[in-house]
Tab-separated table of C-alpha atoms in Angstrom:
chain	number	residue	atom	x	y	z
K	41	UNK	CA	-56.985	-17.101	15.151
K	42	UNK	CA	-53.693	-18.442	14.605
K	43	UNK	CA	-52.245	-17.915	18.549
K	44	UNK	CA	-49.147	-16.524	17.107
K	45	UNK	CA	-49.529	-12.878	17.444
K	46	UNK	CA	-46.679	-12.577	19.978
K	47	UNK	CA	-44.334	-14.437	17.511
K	48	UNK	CA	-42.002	-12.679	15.371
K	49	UNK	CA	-39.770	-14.598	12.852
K	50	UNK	CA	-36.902	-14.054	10.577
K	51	UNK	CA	-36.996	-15.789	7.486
K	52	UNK	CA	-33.512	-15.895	5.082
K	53	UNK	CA	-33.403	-15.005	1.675
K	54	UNK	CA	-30.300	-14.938	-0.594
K	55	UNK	CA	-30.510	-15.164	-5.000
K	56	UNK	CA	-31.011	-18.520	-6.094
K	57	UNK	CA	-33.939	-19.802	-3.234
K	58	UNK	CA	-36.170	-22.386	-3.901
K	59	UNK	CA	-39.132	-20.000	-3.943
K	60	UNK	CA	-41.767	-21.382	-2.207
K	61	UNK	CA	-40.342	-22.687	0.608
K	62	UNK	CA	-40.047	-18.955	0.625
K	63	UNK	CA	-43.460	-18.141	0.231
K	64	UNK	CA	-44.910	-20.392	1.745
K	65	UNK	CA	-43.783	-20.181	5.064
K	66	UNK	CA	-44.046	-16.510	5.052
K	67	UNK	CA	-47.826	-16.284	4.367
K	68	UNK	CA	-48.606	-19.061	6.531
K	69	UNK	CA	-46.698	-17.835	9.707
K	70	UNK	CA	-48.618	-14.054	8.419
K	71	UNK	CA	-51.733	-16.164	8.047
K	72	UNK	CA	-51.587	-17.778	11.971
K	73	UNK	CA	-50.641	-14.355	13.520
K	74	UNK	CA	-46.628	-13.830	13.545
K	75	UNK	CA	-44.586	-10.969	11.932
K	76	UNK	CA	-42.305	-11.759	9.479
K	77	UNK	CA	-39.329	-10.047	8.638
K	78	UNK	CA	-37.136	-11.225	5.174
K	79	UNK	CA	-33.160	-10.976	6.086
K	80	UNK	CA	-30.213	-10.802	3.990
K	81	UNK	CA	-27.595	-9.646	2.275
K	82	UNK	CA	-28.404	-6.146	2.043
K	83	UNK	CA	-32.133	-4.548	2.766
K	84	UNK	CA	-35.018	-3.543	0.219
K	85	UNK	CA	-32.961	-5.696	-1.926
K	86	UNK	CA	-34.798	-7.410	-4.982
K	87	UNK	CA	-33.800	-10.856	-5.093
K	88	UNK	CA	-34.468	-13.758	-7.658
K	89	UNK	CA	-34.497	-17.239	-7.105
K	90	UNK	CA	-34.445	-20.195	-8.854
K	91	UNK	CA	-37.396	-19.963	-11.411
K	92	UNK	CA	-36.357	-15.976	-11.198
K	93	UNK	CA	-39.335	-15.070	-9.239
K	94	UNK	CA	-38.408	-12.236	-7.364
K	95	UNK	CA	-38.475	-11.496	-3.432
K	96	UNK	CA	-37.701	-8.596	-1.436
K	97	UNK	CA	-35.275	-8.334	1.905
K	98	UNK	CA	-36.900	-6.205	4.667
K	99	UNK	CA	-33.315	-5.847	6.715
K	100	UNK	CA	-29.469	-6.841	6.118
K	101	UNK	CA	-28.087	-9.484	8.247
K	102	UNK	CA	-26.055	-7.131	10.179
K	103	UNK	CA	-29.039	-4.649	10.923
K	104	UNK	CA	-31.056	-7.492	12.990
K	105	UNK	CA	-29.874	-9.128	16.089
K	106	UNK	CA	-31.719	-12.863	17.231
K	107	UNK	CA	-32.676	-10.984	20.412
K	108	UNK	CA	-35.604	-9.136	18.518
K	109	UNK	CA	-37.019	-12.442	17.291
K	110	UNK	CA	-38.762	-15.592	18.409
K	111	UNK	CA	-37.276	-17.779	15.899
K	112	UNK	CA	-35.498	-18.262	12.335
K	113	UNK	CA	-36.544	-20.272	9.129
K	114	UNK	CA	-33.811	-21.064	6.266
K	115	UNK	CA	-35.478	-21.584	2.854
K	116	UNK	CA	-33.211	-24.408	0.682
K	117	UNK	CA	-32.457	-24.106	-3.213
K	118	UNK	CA	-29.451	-22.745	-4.051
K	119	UNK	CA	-29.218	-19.969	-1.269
K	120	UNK	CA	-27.778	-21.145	1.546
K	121	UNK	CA	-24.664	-21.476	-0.594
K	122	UNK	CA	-24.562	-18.005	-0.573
K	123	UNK	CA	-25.969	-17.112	2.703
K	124	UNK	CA	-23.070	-19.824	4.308
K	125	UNK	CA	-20.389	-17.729	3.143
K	126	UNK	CA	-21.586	-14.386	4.834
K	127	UNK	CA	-20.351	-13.769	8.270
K	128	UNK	CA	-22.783	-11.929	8.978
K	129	UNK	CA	-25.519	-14.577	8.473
K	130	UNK	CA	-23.230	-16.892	9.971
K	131	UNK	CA	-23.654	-14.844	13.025
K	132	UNK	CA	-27.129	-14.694	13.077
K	133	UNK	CA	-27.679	-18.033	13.014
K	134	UNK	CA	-25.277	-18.640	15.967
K	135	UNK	CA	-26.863	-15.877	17.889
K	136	UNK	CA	-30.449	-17.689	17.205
K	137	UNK	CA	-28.370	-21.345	18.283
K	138	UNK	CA	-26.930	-19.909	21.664
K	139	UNK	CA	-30.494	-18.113	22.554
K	140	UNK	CA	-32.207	-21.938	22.251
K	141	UNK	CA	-34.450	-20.430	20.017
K	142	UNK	CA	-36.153	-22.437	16.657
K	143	UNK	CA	-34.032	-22.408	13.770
K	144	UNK	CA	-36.106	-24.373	11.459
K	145	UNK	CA	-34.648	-25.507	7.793
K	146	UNK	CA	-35.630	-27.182	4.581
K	147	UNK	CA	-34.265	-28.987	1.213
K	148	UNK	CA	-30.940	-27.503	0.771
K	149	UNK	CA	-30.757	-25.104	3.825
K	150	UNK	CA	-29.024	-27.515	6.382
K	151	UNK	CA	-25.595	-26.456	4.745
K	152	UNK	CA	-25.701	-22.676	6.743
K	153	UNK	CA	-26.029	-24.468	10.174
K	154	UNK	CA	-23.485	-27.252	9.194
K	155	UNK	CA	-21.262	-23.832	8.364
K	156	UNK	CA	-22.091	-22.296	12.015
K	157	UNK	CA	-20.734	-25.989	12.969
K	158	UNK	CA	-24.056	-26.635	15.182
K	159	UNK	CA	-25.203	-29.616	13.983
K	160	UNK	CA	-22.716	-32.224	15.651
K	161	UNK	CA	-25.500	-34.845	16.841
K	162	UNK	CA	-28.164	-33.033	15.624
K	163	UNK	CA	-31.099	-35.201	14.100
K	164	UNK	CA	-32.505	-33.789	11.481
K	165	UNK	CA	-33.217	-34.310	7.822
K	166	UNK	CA	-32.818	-32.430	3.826
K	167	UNK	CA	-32.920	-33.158	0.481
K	168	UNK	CA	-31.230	-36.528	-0.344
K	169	UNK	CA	-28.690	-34.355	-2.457
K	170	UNK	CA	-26.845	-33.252	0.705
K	171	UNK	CA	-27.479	-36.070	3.289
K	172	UNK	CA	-23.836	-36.852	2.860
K	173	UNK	CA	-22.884	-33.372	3.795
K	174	UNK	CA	-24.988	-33.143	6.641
K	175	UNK	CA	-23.817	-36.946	7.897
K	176	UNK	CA	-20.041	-35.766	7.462
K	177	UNK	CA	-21.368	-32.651	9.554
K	178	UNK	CA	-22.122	-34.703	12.504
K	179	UNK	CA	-25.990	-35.200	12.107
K	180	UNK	CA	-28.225	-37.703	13.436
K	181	UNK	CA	-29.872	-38.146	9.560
K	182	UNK	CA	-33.601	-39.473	9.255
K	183	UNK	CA	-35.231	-39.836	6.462
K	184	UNK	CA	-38.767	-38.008	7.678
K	185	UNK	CA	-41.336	-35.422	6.452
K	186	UNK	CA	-40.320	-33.539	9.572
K	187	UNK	CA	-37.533	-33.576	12.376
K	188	UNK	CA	-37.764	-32.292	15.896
K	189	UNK	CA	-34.668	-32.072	17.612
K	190	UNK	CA	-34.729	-29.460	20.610
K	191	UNK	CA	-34.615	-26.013	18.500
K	192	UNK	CA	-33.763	-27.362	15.372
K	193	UNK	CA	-36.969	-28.408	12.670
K	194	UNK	CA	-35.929	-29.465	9.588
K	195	UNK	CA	-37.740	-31.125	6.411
K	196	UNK	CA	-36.671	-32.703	3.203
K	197	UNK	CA	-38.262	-30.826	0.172
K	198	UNK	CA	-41.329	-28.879	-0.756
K	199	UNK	CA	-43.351	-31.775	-0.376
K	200	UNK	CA	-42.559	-31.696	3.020
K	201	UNK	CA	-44.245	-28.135	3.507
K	202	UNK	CA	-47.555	-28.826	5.042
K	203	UNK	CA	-45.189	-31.077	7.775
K	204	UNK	CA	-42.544	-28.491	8.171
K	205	UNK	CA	-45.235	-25.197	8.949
K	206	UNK	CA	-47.199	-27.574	11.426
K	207	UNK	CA	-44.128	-28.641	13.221
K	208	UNK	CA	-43.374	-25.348	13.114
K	209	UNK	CA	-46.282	-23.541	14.383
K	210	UNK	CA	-47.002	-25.972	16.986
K	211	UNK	CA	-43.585	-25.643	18.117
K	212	UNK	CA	-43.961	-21.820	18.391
K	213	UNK	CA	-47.359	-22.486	19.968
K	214	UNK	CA	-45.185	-24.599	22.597
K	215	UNK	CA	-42.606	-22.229	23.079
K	216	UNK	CA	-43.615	-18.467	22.439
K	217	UNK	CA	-43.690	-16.123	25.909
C	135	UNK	CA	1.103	-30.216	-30.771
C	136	UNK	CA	-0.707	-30.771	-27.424
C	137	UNK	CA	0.906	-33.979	-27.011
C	138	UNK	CA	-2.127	-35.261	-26.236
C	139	UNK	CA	-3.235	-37.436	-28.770
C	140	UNK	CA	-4.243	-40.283	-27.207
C	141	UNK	CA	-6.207	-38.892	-24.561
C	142	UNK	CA	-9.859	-39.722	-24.064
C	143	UNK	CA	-11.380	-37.356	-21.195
C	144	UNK	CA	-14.809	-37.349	-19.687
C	145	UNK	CA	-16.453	-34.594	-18.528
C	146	UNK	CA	-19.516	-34.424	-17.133
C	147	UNK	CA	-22.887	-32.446	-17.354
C	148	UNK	CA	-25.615	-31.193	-15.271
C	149	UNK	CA	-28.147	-29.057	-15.843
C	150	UNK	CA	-27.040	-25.282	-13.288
C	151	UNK	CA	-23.338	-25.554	-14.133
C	152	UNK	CA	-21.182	-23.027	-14.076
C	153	UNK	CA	-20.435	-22.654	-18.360
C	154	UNK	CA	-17.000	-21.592	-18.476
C	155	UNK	CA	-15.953	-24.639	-16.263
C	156	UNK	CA	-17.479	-26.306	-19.080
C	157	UNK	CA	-16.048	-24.760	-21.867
C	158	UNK	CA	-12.701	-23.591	-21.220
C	159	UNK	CA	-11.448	-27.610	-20.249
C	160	UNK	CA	-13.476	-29.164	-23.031
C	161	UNK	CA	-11.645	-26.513	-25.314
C	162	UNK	CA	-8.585	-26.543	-24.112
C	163	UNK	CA	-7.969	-30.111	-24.129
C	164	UNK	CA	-9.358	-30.242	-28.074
C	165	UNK	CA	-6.739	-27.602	-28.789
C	166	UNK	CA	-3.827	-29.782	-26.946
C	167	UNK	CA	-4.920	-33.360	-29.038
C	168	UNK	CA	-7.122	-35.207	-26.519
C	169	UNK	CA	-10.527	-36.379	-27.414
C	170	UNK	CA	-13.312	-35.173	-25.158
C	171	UNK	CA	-16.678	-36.571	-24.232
C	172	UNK	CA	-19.231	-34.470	-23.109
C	173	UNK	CA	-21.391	-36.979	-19.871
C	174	UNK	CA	-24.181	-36.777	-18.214
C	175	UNK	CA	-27.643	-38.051	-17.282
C	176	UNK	CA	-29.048	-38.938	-20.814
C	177	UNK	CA	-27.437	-38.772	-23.967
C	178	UNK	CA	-27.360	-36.508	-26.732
C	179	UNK	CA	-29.802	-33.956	-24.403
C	180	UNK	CA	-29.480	-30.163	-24.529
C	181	UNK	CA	-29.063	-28.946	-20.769
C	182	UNK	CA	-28.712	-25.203	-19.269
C	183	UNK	CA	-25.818	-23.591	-17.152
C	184	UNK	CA	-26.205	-21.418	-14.224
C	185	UNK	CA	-26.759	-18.582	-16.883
C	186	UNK	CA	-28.772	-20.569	-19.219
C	187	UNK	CA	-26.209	-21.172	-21.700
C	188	UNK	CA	-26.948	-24.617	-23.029
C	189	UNK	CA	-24.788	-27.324	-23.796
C	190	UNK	CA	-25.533	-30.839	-25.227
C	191	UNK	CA	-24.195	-34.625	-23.440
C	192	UNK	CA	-22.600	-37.185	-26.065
C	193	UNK	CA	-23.128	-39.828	-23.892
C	194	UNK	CA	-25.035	-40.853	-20.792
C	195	UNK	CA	-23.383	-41.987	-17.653
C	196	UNK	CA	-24.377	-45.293	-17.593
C	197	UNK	CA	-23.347	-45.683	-21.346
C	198	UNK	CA	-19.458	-45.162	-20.969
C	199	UNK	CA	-17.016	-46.706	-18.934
C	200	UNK	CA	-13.764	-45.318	-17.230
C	201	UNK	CA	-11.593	-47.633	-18.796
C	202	UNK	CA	-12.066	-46.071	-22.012
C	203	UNK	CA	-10.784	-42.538	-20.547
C	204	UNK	CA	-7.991	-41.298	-19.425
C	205	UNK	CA	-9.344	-39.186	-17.006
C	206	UNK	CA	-12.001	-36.951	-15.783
C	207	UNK	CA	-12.654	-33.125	-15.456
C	208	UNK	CA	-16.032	-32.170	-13.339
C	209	UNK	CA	-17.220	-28.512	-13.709
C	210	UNK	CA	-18.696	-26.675	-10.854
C	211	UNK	CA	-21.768	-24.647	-10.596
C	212	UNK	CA	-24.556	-26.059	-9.268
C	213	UNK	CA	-24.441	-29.384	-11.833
C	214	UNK	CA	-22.524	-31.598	-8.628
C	215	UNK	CA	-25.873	-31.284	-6.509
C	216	UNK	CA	-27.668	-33.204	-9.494
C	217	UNK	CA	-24.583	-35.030	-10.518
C	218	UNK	CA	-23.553	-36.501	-6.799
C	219	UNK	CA	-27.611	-37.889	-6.260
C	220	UNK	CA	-27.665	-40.424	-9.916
C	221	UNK	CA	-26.203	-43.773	-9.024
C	222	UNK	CA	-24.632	-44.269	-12.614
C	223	UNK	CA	-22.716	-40.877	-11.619
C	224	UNK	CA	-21.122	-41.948	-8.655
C	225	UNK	CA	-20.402	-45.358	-9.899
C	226	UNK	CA	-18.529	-44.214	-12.516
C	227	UNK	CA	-16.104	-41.316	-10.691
C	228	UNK	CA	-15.513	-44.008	-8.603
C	229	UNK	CA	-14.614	-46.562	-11.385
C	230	UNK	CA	-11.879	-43.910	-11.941
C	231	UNK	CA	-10.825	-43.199	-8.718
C	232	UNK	CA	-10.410	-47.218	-8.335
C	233	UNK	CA	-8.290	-47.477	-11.690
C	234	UNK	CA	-6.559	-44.515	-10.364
C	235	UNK	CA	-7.359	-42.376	-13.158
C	236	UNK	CA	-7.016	-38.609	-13.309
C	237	UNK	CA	-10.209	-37.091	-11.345
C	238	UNK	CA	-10.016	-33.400	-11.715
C	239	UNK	CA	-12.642	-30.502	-10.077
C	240	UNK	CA	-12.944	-27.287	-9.422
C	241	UNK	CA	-15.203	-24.811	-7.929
C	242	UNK	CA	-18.279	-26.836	-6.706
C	243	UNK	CA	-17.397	-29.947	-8.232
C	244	UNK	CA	-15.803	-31.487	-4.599
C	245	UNK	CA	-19.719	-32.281	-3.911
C	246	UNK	CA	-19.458	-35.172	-6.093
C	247	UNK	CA	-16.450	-36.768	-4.627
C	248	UNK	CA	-17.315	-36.149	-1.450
C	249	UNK	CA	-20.605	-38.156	-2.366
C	250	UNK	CA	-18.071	-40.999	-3.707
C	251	UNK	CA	-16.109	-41.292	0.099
C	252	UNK	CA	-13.220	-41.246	-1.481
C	253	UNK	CA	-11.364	-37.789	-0.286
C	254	UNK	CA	-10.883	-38.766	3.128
C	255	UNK	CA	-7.055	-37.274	3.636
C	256	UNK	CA	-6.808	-36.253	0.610
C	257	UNK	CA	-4.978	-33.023	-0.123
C	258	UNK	CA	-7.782	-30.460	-2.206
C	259	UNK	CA	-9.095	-27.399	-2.777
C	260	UNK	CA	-12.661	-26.241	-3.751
C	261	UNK	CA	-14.910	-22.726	-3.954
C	262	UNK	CA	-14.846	-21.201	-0.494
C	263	UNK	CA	-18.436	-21.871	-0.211
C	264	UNK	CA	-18.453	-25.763	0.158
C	265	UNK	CA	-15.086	-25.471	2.148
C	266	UNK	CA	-16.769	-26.661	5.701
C	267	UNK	CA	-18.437	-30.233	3.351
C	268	UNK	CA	-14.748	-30.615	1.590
C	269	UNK	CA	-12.917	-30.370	5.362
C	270	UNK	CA	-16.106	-32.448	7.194
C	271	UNK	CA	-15.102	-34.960	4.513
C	272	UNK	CA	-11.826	-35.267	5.368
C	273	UNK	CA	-10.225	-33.674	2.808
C	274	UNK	CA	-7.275	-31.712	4.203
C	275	UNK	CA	-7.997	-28.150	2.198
C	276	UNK	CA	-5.970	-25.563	1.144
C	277	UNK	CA	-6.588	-22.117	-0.411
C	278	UNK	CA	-4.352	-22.400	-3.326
C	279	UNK	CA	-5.060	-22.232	-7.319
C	280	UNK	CA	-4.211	-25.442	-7.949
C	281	UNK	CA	-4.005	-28.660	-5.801
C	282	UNK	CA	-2.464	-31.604	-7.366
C	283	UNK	CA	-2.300	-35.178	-4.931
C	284	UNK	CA	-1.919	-37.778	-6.634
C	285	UNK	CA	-4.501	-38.231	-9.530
C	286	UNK	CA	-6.902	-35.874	-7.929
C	287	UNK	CA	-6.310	-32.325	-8.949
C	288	UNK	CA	-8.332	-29.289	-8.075
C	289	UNK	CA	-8.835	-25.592	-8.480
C	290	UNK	CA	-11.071	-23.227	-6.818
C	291	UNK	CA	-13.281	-21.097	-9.026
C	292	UNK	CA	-13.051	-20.012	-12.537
C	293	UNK	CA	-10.026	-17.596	-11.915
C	294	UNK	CA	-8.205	-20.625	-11.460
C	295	UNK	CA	-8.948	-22.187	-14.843
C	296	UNK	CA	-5.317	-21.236	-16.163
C	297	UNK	CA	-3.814	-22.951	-13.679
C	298	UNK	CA	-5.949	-25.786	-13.301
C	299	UNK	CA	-5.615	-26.843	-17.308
C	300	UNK	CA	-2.016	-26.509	-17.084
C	301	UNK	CA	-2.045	-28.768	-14.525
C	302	UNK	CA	-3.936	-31.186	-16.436
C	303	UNK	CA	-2.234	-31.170	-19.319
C	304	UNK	CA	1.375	-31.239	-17.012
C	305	UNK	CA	-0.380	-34.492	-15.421
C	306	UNK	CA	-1.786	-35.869	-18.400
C	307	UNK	CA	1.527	-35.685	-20.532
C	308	UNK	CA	3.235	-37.604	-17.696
C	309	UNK	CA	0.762	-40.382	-17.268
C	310	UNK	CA	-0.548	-40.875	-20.632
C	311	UNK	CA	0.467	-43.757	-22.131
């Protein structure tokens, strides 16, 4: 019932994630019909995040290609500090940026696309602890539940969630084959 | 037989730092004669490291004032992203940055003077991770141990922390009073 059953999404997960901007995007994208498929550093990895609640990779960055999905979420906390400094993720996330397809991120997550250097006049928004990193990165920075801005979706904090997964569903809705 | 004896440093506290950026400065400076305040968001408050080690504040950010220090050492980890979002914090690196007192970081720790403005040509280094928020801040960065221009000195992760107390204490002996 969810209209998504043609949709297939990566989500990112590196040690240290806020976990339920983890979880909850993952069920709820399940929940309206998409496959979801956890990336990162290596596969069938365990991984724990902030509160050490523990999540589970599906595939490695390098063993997934942007071409196979329709879109990309970035969970925030403290992973993308990890994730930035793979080049492998860093490659994904380009791949997903030159294919115009959603990258969607939350909280902490904008620094991996200020690291693939695609955010130069970008609106978007994160948690007020790296606003200046994302305004010295170029972006267009608004202080909203939610941010459209062509492929990019972005929201502040887990309050934001029930914004974030309706932007992002209707987006998908919008833009699926 | 430090030669530091009248030396006052801050350094500061947030909860997910990295310990030994803690320790080994706050030690090391003891052992060479200076006196060493332990800051951050309230006083007297027990707060964890990255790897739950916990470590207690003396004072409170809005309680001291940079002209009672000589300088300041930030520790990386994860305590900038709290430390660069409390008003008190920034207003008080930048009290030393404007009595151009020594500001020294490592790791991480760039966050919070990028948060301050105040690296904008500024010669530095920093963790490889938050390289892309040091460079989109102007800093002009360089992958060396230690960076020293003018009172800003910094060092890159904790395999630096030789280097970057020597070059405290080398910069401390020559502008201490």
């Amino acid at each position: 019932m969810g209209h998504l059953e043609n949709v297939k999404i990566a989500i990112l997960l590196a040690k240290m994630h806020e976990e339920i901007e983890l979880w909850y995007p993952a069920i709820r994208l399940k929940e309206a019909g998409a496959k979801v498929v956890i990336v990162g550093e290596e596969a069938g990895k365990k991984v724990k995040g902030k509160h050490d609640v523990p999540a589970t990779t599906d595939k490695a960055y390098k063993d997934v290609k942007a071409d196979d999905f329709t879109g990309l979420v970035i969970p925030g906390g403290f992973g993308p500090d990890y994730m930035r400094k793979n080049k492998d993720c860093l490659k994904l996330v380009k791949d997903f940026h030159n294919q115009d397809k959603m990258i969607a991120f939350i909280c902490h997550a904008g620094w991996l696309p200020i690291s693939c250097g695609i955010l130069k006049g970008v609106k978007a928004t994160s948690v007020i602890n790296i606003k200046d990193d994302m305004v010295n990165a170029g972006v267009q920075w608004e202080d909203k539940p939610l941010v459209v801005d062509g492929h990019f979706l972005s929201s502040r904090d887990p309050d934001d969630l029930g914004d974030f997964m309706k932007g992002i569903i209707k987006y998908l809705q919008e833009h699926a084959k």
